[in-house]
Amino acid sequence: MPGGVSSPVRAFKSVGGQPIVFDRVKGPYAWDVDGNRYIDYVGSWGPAICGHAHPDVTSALQEALEKGTSFGAPCELENQLAEMVINAVPSIEMVRFVNSGTEACMAVLRLMRAFTGRDKVIKFEGCYHGHADMFLVKAGSGVATLGLPDSPGVPRSTTANTLTAPYNDLEAVKELFAENPDAISGVILEPVVGNAGFITPEPGFLEGLRELTKENGALLVFDEVMTGFRISYGGAQARFGVTPDLTTMGKVIGGGLPVGAYGGKSEIMSMVAPAGPMYQAGTLSGNPLAMTAGIKTLELLQQEGTYERLEATTKRLINGIIEIAKENGLSITGSSISAMFGFYLCEGPVRNFEEAKATDTERFGKLHKAMLEKGVYLAPSAFEAGFTSLAHTDADIDATLKAFRESFSAIA
Ligand SMILES: *Cc1c(COP(=O)(O)O)cnc(C)c1O
């Protein structure tokens, strides 16, 4: 396998050393093939918000397994999950399930073009929208970590329609609209950025994009593959009160199985085949196993106090990390929202990818290694957000902060 991994973000290229090979996961923990236990803050890159292998999810999966793994025909479970997503996410009136976040973003881009009859799209530097050609421009963590400015194999003619702006910079977006009249189908962004470390939208940024897109007859698309059902039950759009036209989802809605989705206003989604002419299909899309894991995960998230608990756990962790780093005389800036957090080893604020690059990646590599040795698994990149789950207890956070205390003092 290239680099020994099935996805580049799993490699340890940017932090040094070899990737850890996992044997099993449960709750907030992962065990490697040598039997070492880690407190896990990657959570399969987002899906494990209820903790790994939650018994309600695994037992529902066992039951679903008996009825078959794929129908290639409609199933009731799709309708159930669709209803849950529509009820939860303000912008979604109609939804199509796919098998990954990448697929959702590819499809949403086609839909943006089909609906507006325009070919260009605006994305932000450091935002990742999967690995489709059109989006592999200034695409954040995975690409940035490996130091690839772009990717070979992506035709210039394809990315010619991709315009980029710095995150949190409304003026730059305004200029792009002015320079490309009636040519821009829409603006796509991570409403909270998790693929360039952790960057939050400044007050007015999301609202400004909503206005600008409306004024220019373009669509606003939130890529909530990472933030959906994590920043709040209704995603970042519910938390920030800004409703896009279209939304992509993935990670949490699959509860650890491969699922993606895109949805939005019925008027726009009715363009999708067979309701409309925009073609998009999938042999395993909406399969009963994936739908079951998604439904059970969302049911668990609906329990009283879920997001308050996630918020409190994550705040305690990030506040602790920042305090300990400062005690050791290290530059640090960091924050959290709900069950997502991140820090940079530099002075803040970090409002965009350019500012994020000030983080001390060499020191982060040392920190990463020290934390691993103390049984804490952080994402192997200085440009990834961290994820907490309902399974992380106060004792897990205490143990993590103890490991940070020892590690920061060792690398200071
Ligand atoms: C992970 C991610 C994707 C891609 O999803 P995959 O399931 O890995 O294809 C797209 N957008 C965002 C914001 C993501 O975090």
CSV table of C-alpha atoms and ligand atoms in Angstrom, one decimal:
chain,number,residue,atom,x,y,z
A,1,MET,CA,0.0,0.0,0.0
A,2,PRO,CA,1.4,3.5,-0.8
A,3,GLY,CA,3.1,4.7,2.4
A,4,GLY,CA,1.6,1.7,4.2
A,5,VAL,CA,-1.7,3.4,4.7
A,6,SER,CA,-5.1,3.6,3.1
A,7,SER,CA,-5.4,7.3,3.6
A,8,PRO,CA,-2.4,9.7,3.8
A,9,VAL,CA,-3.6,11.5,7.0
A,10,ARG,CA,-2.9,8.3,8.9
A,11,ALA,CA,0.8,8.3,8.2
A,12,PHE,CA,3.3,9.9,10.6
A,13,LYS,CA,5.3,11.6,7.8
A,14,SER,CA,4.9,15.1,9.3
A,15,VAL,CA,5.5,14.1,13.0
A,16,GLY,CA,8.1,11.4,12.4
A,17,GLY,CA,8.1,7.7,13.1
A,18,GLN,CA,5.9,4.9,11.8
A,19,PRO,CA,2.1,4.9,12.0
A,20,ILE,CA,0.6,2.9,14.9
A,21,VAL,CA,-1.3,-0.1,13.8
A,22,PHE,CA,-4.6,-0.5,15.7
A,23,ASP,CA,-6.1,-3.8,16.7
A,24,ARG,CA,-9.4,-2.6,18.3
A,25,VAL,CA,-11.2,0.4,19.7
A,26,LYS,CA,-13.7,0.8,22.5
A,27,GLY,CA,-15.2,4.0,24.1
A,28,PRO,CA,-12.5,6.6,24.2
A,29,TYR,CA,-9.7,4.1,23.8
A,30,ALA,CA,-7.7,2.5,21.0
A,31,TRP,CA,-5.4,-0.5,21.4
A,32,ASP,CA,-2.5,-1.2,19.1
A,33,VAL,CA,-1.4,-4.6,17.8
A,34,ASP,CA,1.2,-4.7,20.7
A,35,GLY,CA,-1.5,-4.3,23.3
A,36,ASN,CA,-0.7,-0.7,24.2
A,37,ARG,CA,-3.8,1.4,25.1
A,38,TYR,CA,-4.2,5.0,23.9
A,39,ILE,CA,-6.7,7.7,24.9
A,40,ASP,CA,-7.9,8.6,21.4
A,41,TYR,CA,-8.6,12.1,20.2
A,42,VAL,CA,-9.0,11.3,16.6
A,43,GLY,CA,-12.1,9.2,16.9
A,44,SER,CA,-11.8,7.8,13.4
A,45,TRP,CA,-11.5,11.4,12.3
A,46,GLY,CA,-14.9,12.3,13.6
A,47,PRO,CA,-17.5,9.5,13.5
A,48,ALA,CA,-16.9,8.2,17.0
A,49,ILE,CA,-18.7,11.0,18.8
A,50,CYS,CA,-20.5,8.5,21.1
A,51,GLY,CA,-17.3,6.6,21.7
A,52,HIS,CA,-15.9,3.8,19.7
A,53,ALA,CA,-18.0,0.6,19.2
A,54,HIS,CA,-20.9,1.9,21.4
A,55,PRO,CA,-22.9,-1.2,22.5
A,56,ASP,CA,-26.2,0.2,21.2
A,57,VAL,CA,-24.6,0.7,17.8
A,58,THR,CA,-22.9,-2.7,17.6
A,59,SER,CA,-26.0,-4.6,18.7
A,60,ALA,CA,-28.2,-2.8,16.2
A,61,LEU,CA,-25.6,-3.6,13.5
A,62,GLN,CA,-25.6,-7.3,14.5
A,63,GLU,CA,-29.4,-7.4,14.1
A,64,ALA,CA,-29.3,-5.5,10.8
A,65,LEU,CA,-26.6,-7.9,9.5
A,66,GLU,CA,-29.0,-10.8,9.8
A,67,LYS,CA,-31.3,-9.1,7.3
A,68,GLY,CA,-28.6,-8.6,4.8
A,69,THR,CA,-25.9,-6.1,4.1
A,70,SER,CA,-27.1,-4.4,0.9
A,71,PHE,CA,-30.4,-4.4,-0.9
A,72,GLY,CA,-29.8,-2.4,-4.1
A,73,ALA,CA,-33.4,-1.3,-3.6
A,74,PRO,CA,-35.0,1.2,-1.3
A,75,CYS,CA,-35.1,0.3,2.4
A,76,GLU,CA,-37.1,1.7,5.3
A,77,LEU,CA,-33.9,2.6,7.2
A,78,GLU,CA,-32.9,5.2,4.6
A,79,ASN,CA,-36.2,6.9,5.1
A,80,GLN,CA,-35.7,6.9,8.9
A,81,LEU,CA,-32.2,8.5,8.7
A,82,ALA,CA,-33.4,10.9,6.0
A,83,GLU,CA,-36.2,12.1,8.3
A,84,MET,CA,-33.8,12.5,11.2
A,85,VAL,CA,-31.3,14.5,9.1
A,86,ILE,CA,-34.1,16.7,7.7
A,87,ASN,CA,-35.5,17.3,11.2
A,88,ALA,CA,-32.1,18.2,12.6
A,89,VAL,CA,-30.4,20.3,10.0
A,90,PRO,CA,-32.1,23.7,9.2
A,91,SER,CA,-31.1,23.9,5.5
A,92,ILE,CA,-32.0,20.3,4.6
A,93,GLU,CA,-35.5,19.7,3.2
A,94,MET,CA,-34.4,16.8,0.9
A,95,VAL,CA,-31.4,14.6,1.2
A,96,ARG,CA,-29.4,12.1,-0.9
A,97,PHE,CA,-27.2,9.5,0.7
A,98,VAL,CA,-23.8,8.6,-0.7
A,99,ASN,CA,-20.8,6.6,0.7
A,100,SER,CA,-18.3,9.2,1.8
A,101,GLY,CA,-17.7,12.9,2.4
A,102,THR,CA,-15.7,13.2,-0.8
A,103,GLU,CA,-18.6,11.8,-2.8
A,104,ALA,CA,-21.0,14.2,-1.1
A,105,CYS,CA,-18.8,17.2,-2.0
A,106,MET,CA,-18.3,16.0,-5.6
A,107,ALA,CA,-22.1,15.7,-6.0
A,108,VAL,CA,-22.9,19.0,-4.4
A,109,LEU,CA,-20.5,20.8,-6.7
A,110,ARG,CA,-22.2,19.3,-9.8
A,111,LEU,CA,-25.5,20.3,-8.3
A,112,MET,CA,-24.3,23.9,-7.7
A,113,ARG,CA,-23.3,24.1,-11.4
A,114,ALA,CA,-26.5,22.4,-12.6
A,115,PHE,CA,-28.8,24.6,-10.7
A,116,THR,CA,-27.1,27.9,-11.4
A,117,GLY,CA,-25.8,27.2,-14.9
A,118,ARG,CA,-22.4,28.6,-13.8
A,119,ASP,CA,-19.1,26.7,-13.6
A,120,LYS,CA,-16.9,28.5,-11.1
A,121,VAL,CA,-16.8,27.9,-7.3
A,122,ILE,CA,-15.2,29.8,-4.5
A,123,LYS,CA,-13.4,27.8,-1.7
A,124,PHE,CA,-11.2,28.9,1.1
A,125,GLU,CA,-7.5,28.3,1.7
A,126,GLY,CA,-7.1,25.4,4.2
A,127,CYS,CA,-10.6,24.0,3.7
A,128,TYR,CA,-10.8,20.4,2.6
A,129,HIS,CA,-13.8,19.1,0.7
A,130,GLY,CA,-12.6,15.6,-0.2
A,131,HIS,CA,-10.2,14.6,-2.9
A,132,ALA,CA,-12.1,15.4,-6.1
A,133,ASP,CA,-10.1,17.3,-8.7
A,134,MET,CA,-11.9,20.6,-8.5
A,135,PHE,CA,-11.3,20.9,-4.7
A,136,LEU,CA,-7.6,19.9,-4.6
A,137,VAL,CA,-6.5,23.6,-4.5
A,138,LYS,CA,-5.2,24.9,-1.2
A,139,ALA,CA,-6.9,22.0,0.4
A,140,GLY,CA,-5.6,22.0,4.0
A,141,SER,CA,-4.2,19.3,6.3
A,142,GLY,CA,-3.6,16.2,4.3
A,143,VAL,CA,-2.2,18.0,1.3
A,144,ALA,CA,-0.5,20.7,3.4
A,145,THR,CA,1.1,18.2,5.8
A,146,LEU,CA,2.8,16.5,2.9
A,147,GLY,CA,3.9,19.9,1.5
A,148,LEU,CA,2.2,19.3,-1.8
A,149,PRO,CA,1.0,22.6,-3.2
A,150,ASP,CA,-1.5,20.8,-5.4
A,151,SER,CA,-1.7,17.3,-6.8
A,152,PRO,CA,-0.2,16.1,-10.0
A,153,GLY,CA,-2.9,14.5,-12.1
A,154,VAL,CA,-5.4,17.3,-11.6
A,155,PRO,CA,-5.8,19.1,-14.9
A,156,ARG,CA,-5.3,22.8,-14.9
A,157,SER,CA,-8.4,23.2,-16.9
A,158,THR,CA,-10.4,21.6,-14.0
A,159,THR,CA,-9.0,23.8,-11.3
A,160,ALA,CA,-9.3,26.9,-13.5
A,161,ASN,CA,-12.9,27.1,-12.2
A,162,THR,CA,-11.9,26.9,-8.6
A,163,LEU,CA,-11.3,30.3,-7.0
A,164,THR,CA,-9.8,30.6,-3.6
A,165,ALA,CA,-9.9,33.2,-0.8
A,166,PRO,CA,-8.4,33.4,2.7
A,167,TYR,CA,-10.8,32.2,5.4
A,168,ASN,CA,-12.5,34.9,7.4
A,169,ASP,CA,-11.9,37.4,4.6
A,170,LEU,CA,-15.2,38.8,3.2
A,171,GLU,CA,-13.5,41.5,1.1
A,172,ALA,CA,-11.6,38.9,-0.9
A,173,VAL,CA,-14.9,37.1,-1.6
A,174,LYS,CA,-16.5,40.3,-2.6
A,175,GLU,CA,-13.6,41.0,-5.1
A,176,LEU,CA,-13.9,37.5,-6.6
A,177,PHE,CA,-17.6,38.1,-7.3
A,178,ALA,CA,-16.8,41.5,-8.8
A,179,GLU,CA,-14.1,40.0,-11.1
A,180,ASN,CA,-16.3,37.1,-12.2
A,181,PRO,CA,-19.8,38.5,-12.8
A,182,ASP,CA,-22.5,35.9,-13.3
A,183,ALA,CA,-19.9,33.1,-13.4
A,184,ILE,CA,-19.7,31.8,-9.8
A,185,SER,CA,-22.1,29.0,-8.9
A,186,GLY,CA,-21.5,29.4,-5.2
A,187,VAL,CA,-19.3,29.5,-2.2
A,188,ILE,CA,-18.4,26.3,-0.3
A,189,LEU,CA,-16.7,26.2,3.1
A,190,GLU,CA,-16.2,24.4,6.4
A,191,PRO,CA,-18.3,26.6,8.7
A,192,VAL,CA,-15.8,25.8,11.4
A,193,VAL,CA,-12.4,24.7,9.9
A,194,GLY,CA,-11.1,21.4,11.1
A,195,ASN,CA,-8.7,20.6,8.2
A,196,ALA,CA,-6.2,23.4,8.9
A,197,GLY,CA,-6.0,22.8,12.6
A,198,PHE,CA,-9.0,24.4,14.2
A,199,ILE,CA,-10.2,27.8,12.9
A,200,THR,CA,-13.5,29.4,13.9
A,201,PRO,CA,-15.5,31.9,11.9
A,202,GLU,CA,-15.2,35.5,13.1
A,203,PRO,CA,-18.4,37.2,14.0
A,204,GLY,CA,-20.2,38.3,10.8
A,205,PHE,CA,-18.2,36.1,8.4
A,206,LEU,CA,-20.9,33.4,7.8
A,207,GLU,CA,-23.6,36.1,7.8
A,208,GLY,CA,-21.6,38.1,5.3
A,209,LEU,CA,-21.2,35.1,3.0
A,210,ARG,CA,-24.9,34.5,3.2
A,211,GLU,CA,-25.6,38.0,2.0
A,212,LEU,CA,-22.9,38.1,-0.7
A,213,THR,CA,-24.1,34.8,-2.2
A,214,LYS,CA,-27.7,36.0,-2.2
A,215,GLU,CA,-26.8,39.3,-3.9
A,216,ASN,CA,-24.8,37.6,-6.6
A,217,GLY,CA,-27.3,34.8,-7.4
A,218,ALA,CA,-24.9,32.2,-6.1
A,219,LEU,CA,-25.4,29.3,-3.6
A,220,LEU,CA,-24.0,29.1,-0.2
A,221,VAL,CA,-22.8,25.6,0.7
A,222,PHE,CA,-21.7,24.4,4.2
A,223,ASP,CA,-19.5,21.4,4.1
A,224,GLU,CA,-20.5,19.9,7.4
A,225,VAL,CA,-18.9,16.5,6.9
A,226,MET,CA,-16.9,17.2,10.0
A,227,THR,CA,-19.1,19.7,11.9
A,228,GLY,CA,-22.5,18.0,11.2
A,229,PHE,CA,-24.0,16.6,14.4
A,230,ARG,CA,-20.8,17.6,16.2
A,231,ILE,CA,-20.8,21.4,16.6
A,232,SER,CA,-24.4,21.0,17.6
A,233,TYR,CA,-27.1,18.4,16.7
A,234,GLY,CA,-28.1,20.7,13.8
A,235,GLY,CA,-24.5,21.3,12.9
A,236,ALA,CA,-22.6,24.6,12.7
A,237,GLN,CA,-25.5,26.1,10.8
A,238,ALA,CA,-27.8,25.6,13.8
A,239,ARG,CA,-25.2,26.8,16.3
A,240,PHE,CA,-24.4,30.0,14.3
A,241,GLY,CA,-27.9,30.6,13.0
A,242,VAL,CA,-26.9,31.0,9.4
A,243,THR,CA,-28.7,28.7,6.9
A,244,PRO,CA,-26.9,27.8,3.7
A,245,ASP,CA,-28.7,26.6,0.5
A,246,LEU,CA,-27.0,23.2,0.5
A,247,THR,CA,-25.1,21.1,3.0
A,248,THR,CA,-22.8,18.1,2.8
A,249,MET,CA,-22.4,15.6,5.6
A,250,GLY,CA,-20.5,12.5,6.5
A,251,LYS,CA,-18.5,11.1,9.4
A,252,VAL,CA,-21.0,11.3,12.4
A,253,ILE,CA,-24.0,10.4,10.3
A,254,GLY,CA,-22.4,7.1,9.4
A,255,GLY,CA,-21.7,6.2,13.0
A,256,GLY,CA,-18.4,4.6,11.9
A,257,LEU,CA,-19.6,3.1,8.7
A,258,PRO,CA,-19.1,4.7,5.2
A,259,VAL,CA,-21.8,7.3,4.7
A,260,GLY,CA,-22.0,10.7,3.2
A,261,ALA,CA,-25.0,12.9,2.3
A,262,TYR,CA,-25.9,16.1,0.6
A,263,GLY,CA,-29.1,18.0,1.0
A,264,GLY,CA,-30.8,21.3,1.0
A,265,LYS,CA,-33.8,23.2,-0.3
A,266,SER,CA,-36.3,21.0,-2.2
A,267,GLU,CA,-36.2,23.4,-5.1
A,268,ILE,CA,-32.5,22.7,-5.6
A,269,MET,CA,-32.4,19.0,-4.6
A,270,SER,CA,-35.2,18.3,-7.1
A,271,MET,CA,-32.5,18.7,-9.8
A,272,VAL,CA,-31.0,15.4,-8.7
A,273,ALA,CA,-31.9,12.3,-10.7
A,274,PRO,CA,-34.4,10.7,-10.9
A,275,ALA,CA,-36.4,13.7,-9.7
A,276,GLY,CA,-34.4,15.9,-12.1
A,277,PRO,CA,-31.7,15.8,-14.8
A,278,MET,CA,-28.5,15.9,-12.6
A,279,TYR,CA,-27.1,12.4,-12.6
A,280,GLN,CA,-25.6,10.9,-9.4
A,281,ALA,CA,-25.8,7.3,-8.3
A,282,GLY,CA,-24.3,4.7,-6.0
A,283,THR,CA,-24.5,0.9,-5.8
A,284,LEU,CA,-24.1,0.7,-2.0
A,285,SER,CA,-25.6,4.1,-1.2
A,286,GLY,CA,-28.2,4.0,1.7
A,287,ASN,CA,-27.3,0.4,2.5
A,288,PRO,CA,-29.0,-1.0,5.7
A,289,LEU,CA,-25.8,-1.4,7.8
A,290,ALA,CA,-24.6,2.1,7.2
A,291,MET,CA,-28.1,3.5,7.8
A,292,THR,CA,-28.4,1.6,11.0
A,293,ALA,CA,-25.1,2.9,12.5
A,294,GLY,CA,-26.2,6.4,11.6
A,295,ILE,CA,-29.6,6.1,13.1
A,296,LYS,CA,-28.4,4.6,16.4
A,297,THR,CA,-25.6,7.3,16.6
A,298,LEU,CA,-28.1,10.1,16.1
A,299,GLU,CA,-30.5,8.6,18.6
A,300,LEU,CA,-27.7,8.5,21.2
A,301,LEU,CA,-26.9,12.2,20.5
A,302,GLN,CA,-30.6,13.1,21.0
A,303,GLN,CA,-30.3,12.3,24.7
A,304,GLU,CA,-30.7,15.1,27.1
A,305,GLY,CA,-27.5,17.0,28.0
A,306,THR,CA,-25.4,15.4,25.2
A,307,TYR,CA,-23.9,18.6,23.8
A,308,GLU,CA,-23.6,20.3,27.2
A,309,ARG,CA,-21.4,17.4,28.3
A,310,LEU,CA,-19.4,17.4,25.1
A,311,GLU,CA,-18.8,21.1,25.4
A,312,ALA,CA,-17.7,20.9,29.1
A,313,THR,CA,-15.4,17.9,28.5
A,314,THR,CA,-13.7,19.6,25.5
A,315,LYS,CA,-13.4,23.0,27.3
A,316,ARG,CA,-11.7,21.4,30.3
A,317,LEU,CA,-9.3,19.7,27.9
A,318,ILE,CA,-8.3,22.7,25.8
A,319,ASN,CA,-8.1,25.1,28.7
A,320,GLY,CA,-5.9,22.6,30.5
A,321,ILE,CA,-3.6,22.2,27.5
A,322,ILE,CA,-3.2,26.0,27.0
A,323,GLU,CA,-2.5,26.6,30.7
A,324,ILE,CA,0.1,23.8,30.9
A,325,ALA,CA,1.9,25.0,27.7
A,326,LYS,CA,2.0,28.5,29.1
A,327,GLU,CA,3.4,27.3,32.5
A,328,ASN,CA,6.2,25.8,30.4
A,329,GLY,CA,6.8,29.1,28.6
A,330,LEU,CA,5.5,27.8,25.3
A,331,SER,CA,3.6,29.9,22.8
A,332,ILE,CA,0.2,28.5,22.2
A,333,THR,CA,-3.2,29.5,21.0
A,334,GLY,CA,-6.2,27.3,20.9
A,335,SER,CA,-10.0,26.9,21.3
A,336,SER,CA,-12.9,24.5,21.2
A,337,ILE,CA,-16.5,24.4,20.2
A,338,SER,CA,-18.7,21.6,21.3
A,339,ALA,CA,-16.7,18.3,20.7
A,340,MET,CA,-14.0,19.8,18.5
A,341,PHE,CA,-10.8,21.5,19.5
A,342,GLY,CA,-7.4,22.5,18.3
A,343,PHE,CA,-4.3,24.4,19.2
A,344,TYR,CA,-1.3,25.9,17.5
A,345,LEU,CA,2.2,26.2,18.9
A,346,CYS,CA,2.5,29.9,18.1
A,347,GLU,CA,1.0,33.2,19.3
A,348,GLY,CA,-2.6,33.8,18.2
A,349,PRO,CA,-4.9,34.7,16.9
A,350,VAL,CA,-5.2,32.2,14.0
A,351,ARG,CA,-7.9,33.4,11.6
A,352,ASN,CA,-6.8,31.7,8.4
A,353,PHE,CA,-4.5,29.0,7.0
A,354,GLU,CA,-1.7,31.5,6.4
A,355,GLU,CA,-1.6,32.4,10.1
A,356,ALA,CA,-1.9,28.7,11.0
A,357,LYS,CA,1.4,28.1,9.3
A,358,ALA,CA,3.1,30.0,12.1
A,359,THR,CA,2.7,26.9,14.3
A,360,ASP,CA,5.9,25.2,15.3
A,361,THR,CA,5.5,21.9,13.4
A,362,GLU,CA,8.9,20.6,14.6
A,363,ARG,CA,7.9,21.0,18.2
A,364,PHE,CA,4.5,19.5,17.5
A,365,GLY,CA,6.2,16.4,16.1
A,366,LYS,CA,8.1,16.1,19.4
A,367,LEU,CA,4.9,16.6,21.4
A,368,HIS,CA,3.1,14.0,19.3
A,369,LYS,CA,5.8,11.4,20.0
A,370,ALA,CA,5.9,12.2,23.7
A,371,MET,CA,2.1,12.0,24.0
A,372,LEU,CA,2.1,8.6,22.2
A,373,GLU,CA,4.7,7.3,24.7
A,374,LYS,CA,2.3,8.3,27.5
A,375,GLY,CA,-0.7,6.7,25.9
A,376,VAL,CA,-2.5,9.6,24.2
A,377,TYR,CA,-3.2,9.4,20.5
A,378,LEU,CA,-3.4,12.8,18.9
A,379,ALA,CA,-3.8,13.3,15.1
A,380,PRO,CA,-0.4,13.0,13.5
A,381,SER,CA,-0.4,16.5,12.1
A,382,ALA,CA,-0.2,20.1,13.5
A,383,PHE,CA,-3.0,20.9,11.1
A,384,GLU,CA,-5.8,18.7,12.3
A,385,ALA,CA,-8.6,19.4,14.7
A,386,GLY,CA,-9.0,17.1,17.7
A,387,PHE,CA,-12.2,15.2,18.6
A,388,THR,CA,-13.7,14.3,21.9
A,389,SER,CA,-16.6,12.0,22.5
A,390,LEU,CA,-19.3,11.2,25.1
A,391,ALA,CA,-17.1,8.3,26.2
A,392,HIS,CA,-14.2,10.6,27.4
A,393,THR,CA,-14.6,10.9,31.2
A,394,ASP,CA,-13.2,13.4,33.6
A,395,ALA,CA,-10.6,10.8,34.5
A,396,ASP,CA,-9.6,10.4,30.8
A,397,ILE,CA,-9.2,14.2,30.6
A,398,ASP,CA,-7.1,14.2,33.8
A,399,ALA,CA,-4.9,11.5,32.5
A,400,THR,CA,-4.5,13.3,29.2
A,401,LEU,CA,-3.6,16.6,30.9
A,402,LYS,CA,-1.0,14.8,33.1
A,403,ALA,CA,0.6,13.5,29.8
A,404,PHE,CA,0.5,17.0,28.4
A,405,ARG,CA,2.2,18.3,31.6
A,406,GLU,CA,5.1,15.8,31.3
A,407,SER,CA,5.3,16.2,27.5
A,408,PHE,CA,5.3,20.0,27.4
A,409,SER,CA,8.0,20.1,30.1
A,410,ALA,CA,10.1,17.6,28.1
A,411,ILE,CA,9.9,19.6,24.9
A,412,ALA,CA,9.9,23.2,26.2
B,1,LIG,C1,-13.4,14.3,6.0
B,1,LIG,C2,-13.9,15.5,5.2
B,1,LIG,C3,-14.3,15.3,3.9
B,1,LIG,C4,-14.1,14.0,3.1
B,1,LIG,O1,-14.8,13.0,3.6
B,1,LIG,P1,-14.4,11.5,3.3
B,1,LIG,O2,-15.4,10.6,3.9
B,1,LIG,O3,-13.0,11.3,3.9
B,1,LIG,O4,-14.3,11.3,1.8
B,1,LIG,C5,-14.9,16.4,3.2
B,1,LIG,N1,-15.1,17.6,3.9
B,1,LIG,C6,-14.7,17.7,5.1
B,1,LIG,C7,-15.0,19.1,5.8
B,1,LIG,C8,-14.1,16.7,5.8
B,1,LIG,O5,-13.7,16.9,7.1
